[in-house]
Structures are given as structure tokens and as C-alpha cells.
């Protein structure tokens, strides 16, 4: 079992839809949770960062972390064609083998059509 | 101003060859990383250096050897290239081990024939 599981999709939605992306994980040592966006043939860029449990909002993006369920989500409101990309969840911890490194999900490919 | 840059962008080579990929960051970070992204987009850490010292060395073949001449540079040398080495290699940097500050380069697409 991989440490971080993410449905690769693909996910295709019309412009304006609310998109929900999710990851589950198995290592309870994870404390830092991130979402990266990767456009085709580009490097990943950090979208959202959350420490421990809770919600964080940034514009049209909301990240949620439920540590009790080992489940994280990214919501995109009013999705735009420019949101079409692969979204990768990533996690890290502050002890042992989780310190100083990112564990990535496989990424979900999202297409938003006009 | 490119924060993390890699050269070359594309690398096509024959099996058995030796090749190097270079990475430079101008963010003033002191930790740098190499990641490998396979054909299914799975991104996995290979190495990390903090202040030129190797701190993470994942289970990768010893044909892969990283070198950090200074804090701003981290190179990856690969000996005796194999078909399975074909992937996209990403360099990244961060301030200390604060992964939330990690910036990625544009990637080097390696194809081994």
C-alpha cells in the first residue's frame, strides 16, 4: 500500500463547476499537507499548504484536512479552463522518515471545458 | 528571473551512456532535492542536500550520484543509463527542511533508447 493514495482520474467538468479532489494517507506522522498544481510539461507549483487539521481558503481554492480520517481535500469553486492541470497532494512530517521530504499522491488530471 | 533552473530540458541518449543534469537555484535556499516522476506521474524523492551535505538518500541504484558544489547548485550524474531510467527529473529547493517552501524546477525529460 502506498503511503498516499490519490485517484488519478481523469476528471472532466464544465466551466463554473465545483471540483473536489481528495487524497487518503496511512502514516499518522504526517503533519503538513500540500496541494500542488502541475501544468503539462511544467514543474509542480505549490497551491495550498495546511498544517495539521482544519480548513484553509485562498480565493477559489479551499483545502481541508481531517487527520482523524486521514483524508484531505481540495475544492475549486467556479472552475475555469485555466484550472485544467494535474493536481498532486503531498505530505510531510516533523519526525523520523517523514521529516524534510514530501510524499506525493499520484495526481488527479483535471480538465475544465468551456 | 527563474527561481530553480535545470539543464538540459530534454535529454535523449542511448542505453549504457553516462549523462549529467544540472540544477541551480537563486532563492538563497540551503536545501536542494532531486525527484523522479515516472510515466504515471508519480513523483518520488531521490536525494536531498542541506548546505552541501547529503541528508536524504532514497533507495536508488548507485549508478545515480548527486553532487553539490555549493548551496545554489545540485547536479545529478547517471552512469550506465538503462531503459527504466526514462522519466522526468525535477530539482527542487527549500529553506532548511521546511517543505512548505519547496520550489520545483521545470524538469529534465530523459529518454533512454
Short mmCIF file of N, CA and C in Angstrom, two decimals, chain B residues 3-98:
data_model
loop_
_atom_site.label_atom_id
_atom_site.label_comp_id
_atom_site.label_asym_id
_atom_site.label_seq_id
_atom_site.Cartn_x
_atom_site.Cartn_y
_atom_site.Cartn_z
N UNK B 3 13.59 30.91 -10.62
CA UNK B 3 13.96 30.58 -9.25
C UNK B 3 14.82 29.31 -9.21
N UNK B 4 14.31 28.26 -9.87
CA UNK B 4 15.02 26.98 -9.94
C UNK B 4 15.13 26.61 -11.41
N UNK B 5 16.33 26.49 -11.89
CA UNK B 5 16.53 26.17 -13.31
C UNK B 5 17.28 24.86 -13.46
N UNK B 6 16.98 24.17 -14.55
CA UNK B 6 17.63 22.88 -14.82
C UNK B 6 18.11 22.87 -16.26
N UNK B 7 19.22 22.20 -16.47
CA UNK B 7 19.70 21.98 -17.83
C UNK B 7 20.23 20.55 -17.94
N UNK B 8 19.98 19.90 -19.06
CA UNK B 8 19.16 20.37 -20.17
C UNK B 8 17.66 20.15 -19.89
N UNK B 9 16.82 20.66 -20.75
CA UNK B 9 15.38 20.43 -20.63
C UNK B 9 15.02 19.04 -21.16
N UNK B 10 15.68 18.66 -22.22
CA UNK B 10 15.43 17.36 -22.83
C UNK B 10 16.76 16.64 -23.02
N UNK B 11 16.71 15.34 -22.82
CA UNK B 11 17.93 14.54 -22.97
C UNK B 11 17.52 13.20 -23.58
N UNK B 12 18.02 12.94 -24.77
CA UNK B 12 17.76 11.66 -25.44
C UNK B 12 19.12 11.00 -25.62
N UNK B 13 19.24 9.76 -25.15
CA UNK B 13 20.54 9.12 -25.16
C UNK B 13 20.39 7.61 -25.29
N UNK B 14 21.47 6.95 -25.56
CA UNK B 14 21.46 5.50 -25.73
C UNK B 14 21.72 4.81 -24.39
N UNK B 15 21.20 3.61 -24.30
CA UNK B 15 21.49 2.76 -23.14
C UNK B 15 22.99 2.62 -22.95
N UNK B 16 23.42 2.64 -21.71
CA UNK B 16 24.83 2.44 -21.41
C UNK B 16 25.64 3.72 -21.31
N UNK B 17 25.07 4.81 -21.82
CA UNK B 17 25.79 6.10 -21.74
C UNK B 17 25.75 6.66 -20.32
N UNK B 18 26.65 7.65 -20.10
CA UNK B 18 26.66 8.41 -18.84
C UNK B 18 26.22 9.83 -19.14
N UNK B 19 25.35 10.38 -18.29
CA UNK B 19 24.85 11.74 -18.53
C UNK B 19 24.73 12.48 -17.21
N UNK B 20 24.73 13.81 -17.31
CA UNK B 20 24.56 14.66 -16.13
C UNK B 20 23.44 15.66 -16.35
N UNK B 21 22.73 15.97 -15.26
CA UNK B 21 21.72 17.02 -15.26
C UNK B 21 22.14 18.04 -14.20
N UNK B 22 21.98 19.33 -14.56
CA UNK B 22 22.43 20.37 -13.64
C UNK B 22 21.23 21.15 -13.12
N UNK B 23 21.36 21.63 -11.88
CA UNK B 23 20.29 22.41 -11.26
C UNK B 23 20.91 23.58 -10.52
N UNK B 24 20.25 24.73 -10.65
CA UNK B 24 20.70 25.93 -9.94
C UNK B 24 19.50 26.66 -9.37
N UNK B 25 19.63 27.18 -8.16
CA UNK B 25 18.54 27.98 -7.57
C UNK B 25 19.11 29.33 -7.10
N UNK B 26 18.30 30.37 -7.31
CA UNK B 26 18.72 31.72 -6.91
C UNK B 26 17.83 32.28 -5.80
N UNK B 27 17.26 31.37 -5.02
CA UNK B 27 16.35 31.77 -3.94
C UNK B 27 17.05 31.94 -2.60
N UNK B 28 18.33 31.61 -2.56
CA UNK B 28 19.03 31.67 -1.28
C UNK B 28 18.70 30.52 -0.35
N UNK B 29 18.07 29.49 -0.87
CA UNK B 29 17.74 28.31 -0.07
C UNK B 29 18.99 27.50 0.24
N UNK B 30 18.90 26.70 1.30
CA UNK B 30 20.07 25.90 1.65
C UNK B 30 19.82 24.40 1.52
N UNK B 31 18.64 24.02 1.06
CA UNK B 31 18.34 22.59 0.86
C UNK B 31 17.86 22.40 -0.57
N UNK B 32 18.41 21.38 -1.21
CA UNK B 32 18.03 21.07 -2.59
C UNK B 32 17.72 19.59 -2.72
N UNK B 33 16.90 19.27 -3.71
CA UNK B 33 16.37 17.92 -3.84
C UNK B 33 16.39 17.47 -5.31
N UNK B 34 16.43 16.16 -5.49
CA UNK B 34 16.12 15.56 -6.79
C UNK B 34 14.93 14.64 -6.61
N UNK B 35 13.94 14.79 -7.52
CA UNK B 35 12.78 13.92 -7.57
C UNK B 35 12.73 13.26 -8.95
N UNK B 36 12.11 12.09 -8.99
CA UNK B 36 11.88 11.40 -10.26
C UNK B 36 10.38 11.25 -10.46
N UNK B 37 9.90 11.62 -11.64
CA UNK B 37 8.48 11.45 -11.96
C UNK B 37 8.35 10.44 -13.09
N UNK B 38 7.68 9.33 -12.81
CA UNK B 38 7.59 8.27 -13.81
C UNK B 38 6.48 8.57 -14.82
N UNK B 39 6.26 7.63 -15.72
CA UNK B 39 5.29 7.85 -16.81
C UNK B 39 3.87 7.97 -16.30
N UNK B 40 3.61 7.48 -15.08
CA UNK B 40 2.28 7.60 -14.49
C UNK B 40 2.19 8.81 -13.57
N UNK B 41 3.11 9.71 -13.70
CA UNK B 41 3.10 10.98 -12.97
C UNK B 41 3.44 10.85 -11.49
N UNK B 42 3.89 9.67 -11.06
CA UNK B 42 4.21 9.50 -9.66
C UNK B 42 5.56 10.15 -9.36
N UNK B 43 5.56 11.05 -8.39
CA UNK B 43 6.73 11.86 -8.07
C UNK B 43 7.35 11.33 -6.77
N UNK B 44 8.63 10.95 -6.85
CA UNK B 44 9.26 10.34 -5.68
C UNK B 44 10.62 10.95 -5.43
N UNK B 45 10.92 11.21 -4.17
CA UNK B 45 12.20 11.83 -3.84
C UNK B 45 13.34 10.84 -4.05
N UNK B 46 14.48 11.35 -4.52
CA UNK B 46 15.67 10.53 -4.68
C UNK B 46 16.73 10.94 -3.66
N UNK B 47 17.05 12.23 -3.65
CA UNK B 47 18.11 12.75 -2.78
C UNK B 47 17.74 14.13 -2.27
N UNK B 48 18.34 14.50 -1.13
CA UNK B 48 18.32 15.90 -0.76
C UNK B 48 19.64 16.27 -0.09
N UNK B 49 20.02 17.51 -0.28
CA UNK B 49 21.25 18.07 0.29
C UNK B 49 20.90 19.30 1.09
N UNK B 50 21.52 19.42 2.26
CA UNK B 50 21.39 20.62 3.07
C UNK B 50 22.78 21.19 3.29
N UNK B 51 22.99 22.42 2.83
CA UNK B 51 24.33 23.03 2.95
C UNK B 51 25.42 22.10 2.43
N UNK B 52 25.21 21.55 1.28
CA UNK B 52 26.15 20.68 0.57
C UNK B 52 26.31 19.30 1.21
N UNK B 53 25.53 19.01 2.24
CA UNK B 53 25.64 17.70 2.89
C UNK B 53 24.45 16.82 2.53
N UNK B 54 24.71 15.59 2.14
CA UNK B 54 23.65 14.65 1.78
C UNK B 54 22.84 14.28 3.02
N UNK B 55 21.52 14.54 2.99
CA UNK B 55 20.70 14.21 4.15
C UNK B 55 19.62 13.17 3.83
N UNK B 56 19.21 13.07 2.59
CA UNK B 56 18.26 12.04 2.20
C UNK B 56 18.85 11.29 1.02
N UNK B 57 18.89 9.99 1.15
CA UNK B 57 19.40 9.14 0.07
C UNK B 57 18.46 7.95 -0.02
N UNK B 58 17.45 8.07 -0.89
CA UNK B 58 16.47 7.01 -1.01
C UNK B 58 17.08 5.79 -1.69
N UNK B 59 16.31 4.75 -1.76
CA UNK B 59 16.82 3.52 -2.36
C UNK B 59 16.84 3.68 -3.87
N UNK B 60 17.92 4.25 -4.36
CA UNK B 60 18.10 4.37 -5.81
C UNK B 60 19.38 3.64 -6.17
N UNK B 61 19.49 3.14 -7.40
CA UNK B 61 20.72 2.46 -7.81
C UNK B 61 21.93 3.36 -7.63
N UNK B 62 23.07 2.78 -7.29
CA UNK B 62 24.25 3.62 -7.09
C UNK B 62 24.83 4.13 -8.40
N UNK B 63 24.15 3.85 -9.51
CA UNK B 63 24.51 4.50 -10.78
C UNK B 63 24.16 5.98 -10.75
N UNK B 64 23.29 6.35 -9.81
CA UNK B 64 22.90 7.76 -9.66
C UNK B 64 23.77 8.39 -8.58
N UNK B 65 24.46 9.46 -8.93
CA UNK B 65 25.30 10.11 -7.93
C UNK B 65 25.07 11.61 -7.97
N UNK B 66 24.53 12.16 -6.88
CA UNK B 66 24.35 13.60 -6.79
C UNK B 66 25.64 14.26 -6.34
N UNK B 67 25.76 15.54 -6.74
CA UNK B 67 26.92 16.32 -6.28
C UNK B 67 26.48 17.75 -6.08
N UNK B 68 26.87 18.31 -4.94
CA UNK B 68 26.51 19.68 -4.63
C UNK B 68 27.78 20.50 -4.43
N UNK B 69 28.22 21.22 -5.46
CA UNK B 69 29.45 22.02 -5.34
C UNK B 69 29.29 23.21 -4.40
N UNK B 70 28.06 23.73 -4.29
CA UNK B 70 27.77 24.82 -3.36
C UNK B 70 26.27 24.81 -3.09
N UNK B 71 25.82 25.70 -2.20
CA UNK B 71 24.42 25.65 -1.77
C UNK B 71 23.44 25.91 -2.90
N UNK B 72 23.89 26.60 -3.93
CA UNK B 72 22.98 27.01 -5.00
C UNK B 72 22.91 26.00 -6.14
N UNK B 73 23.72 24.96 -6.10
CA UNK B 73 23.79 24.01 -7.20
C UNK B 73 23.70 22.58 -6.70
N UNK B 74 22.96 21.77 -7.46
CA UNK B 74 22.90 20.33 -7.19
C UNK B 74 22.81 19.63 -8.53
N UNK B 75 23.82 18.82 -8.82
CA UNK B 75 23.87 18.11 -10.08
C UNK B 75 23.57 16.63 -9.85
N UNK B 76 23.12 15.99 -10.92
CA UNK B 76 22.83 14.55 -10.85
C UNK B 76 23.55 13.87 -12.00
N UNK B 77 24.43 12.95 -11.66
CA UNK B 77 25.15 12.20 -12.68
C UNK B 77 24.61 10.77 -12.72
N UNK B 78 24.35 10.28 -13.91
CA UNK B 78 23.81 8.92 -14.04
C UNK B 78 24.74 8.12 -14.93
N UNK B 79 25.24 7.03 -14.40
CA UNK B 79 26.13 6.13 -15.15
C UNK B 79 25.33 4.99 -15.77
N UNK B 80 25.86 4.49 -16.86
CA UNK B 80 25.32 3.27 -17.47
C UNK B 80 23.79 3.30 -17.56
N UNK B 81 23.29 4.28 -18.27
CA UNK B 81 21.85 4.51 -18.35
C UNK B 81 21.11 3.28 -18.84
N UNK B 82 19.93 3.05 -18.23
CA UNK B 82 19.07 1.92 -18.58
C UNK B 82 17.72 2.46 -19.07
N UNK B 83 16.98 1.59 -19.78
CA UNK B 83 15.68 2.00 -20.31
C UNK B 83 14.77 2.51 -19.20
N UNK B 84 14.82 1.86 -18.05
CA UNK B 84 13.95 2.22 -16.93
C UNK B 84 14.28 3.57 -16.30
N UNK B 85 15.38 4.17 -16.71
CA UNK B 85 15.74 5.49 -16.18
C UNK B 85 14.96 6.59 -16.90
N UNK B 86 14.28 6.24 -17.97
CA UNK B 86 13.49 7.23 -18.70
C UNK B 86 12.40 7.78 -17.79
N UNK B 87 12.39 9.09 -17.62
CA UNK B 87 11.46 9.73 -16.69
C UNK B 87 11.69 11.24 -16.79
N UNK B 88 10.94 11.97 -15.98
CA UNK B 88 11.21 13.40 -15.83
C UNK B 88 11.86 13.59 -14.46
N UNK B 89 12.98 14.27 -14.44
CA UNK B 89 13.71 14.51 -13.20
C UNK B 89 13.53 15.98 -12.81
N UNK B 90 13.04 16.17 -11.59
CA UNK B 90 12.81 17.52 -11.09
C UNK B 90 13.78 17.84 -9.96
N UNK B 91 14.32 19.02 -10.04
CA UNK B 91 15.11 19.57 -8.96
C UNK B 91 14.19 20.49 -8.16
N UNK B 92 14.42 20.60 -6.87
CA UNK B 92 13.65 21.49 -6.02
C UNK B 92 14.56 22.07 -4.95
N UNK B 93 14.12 23.17 -4.35
CA UNK B 93 14.89 23.73 -3.24
C UNK B 93 13.93 24.25 -2.19
N UNK B 94 14.43 24.34 -0.96
CA UNK B 94 13.62 24.87 0.14
C UNK B 94 14.53 25.53 1.17
N UNK B 95 13.89 26.29 2.06
CA UNK B 95 14.63 26.89 3.16
C UNK B 95 14.69 25.87 4.28
N UNK B 96 15.85 25.42 4.65
CA UNK B 96 16.04 24.33 5.62
C UNK B 96 15.23 23.13 5.15
N UNK B 97 14.58 22.44 6.08
CA UNK B 97 13.75 21.30 5.71
C UNK B 97 12.27 21.67 5.72
N UNK B 98 12.01 22.97 5.56
CA UNK B 98 10.63 23.45 5.54
C UNK B 98 10.02 23.15 4.18
#
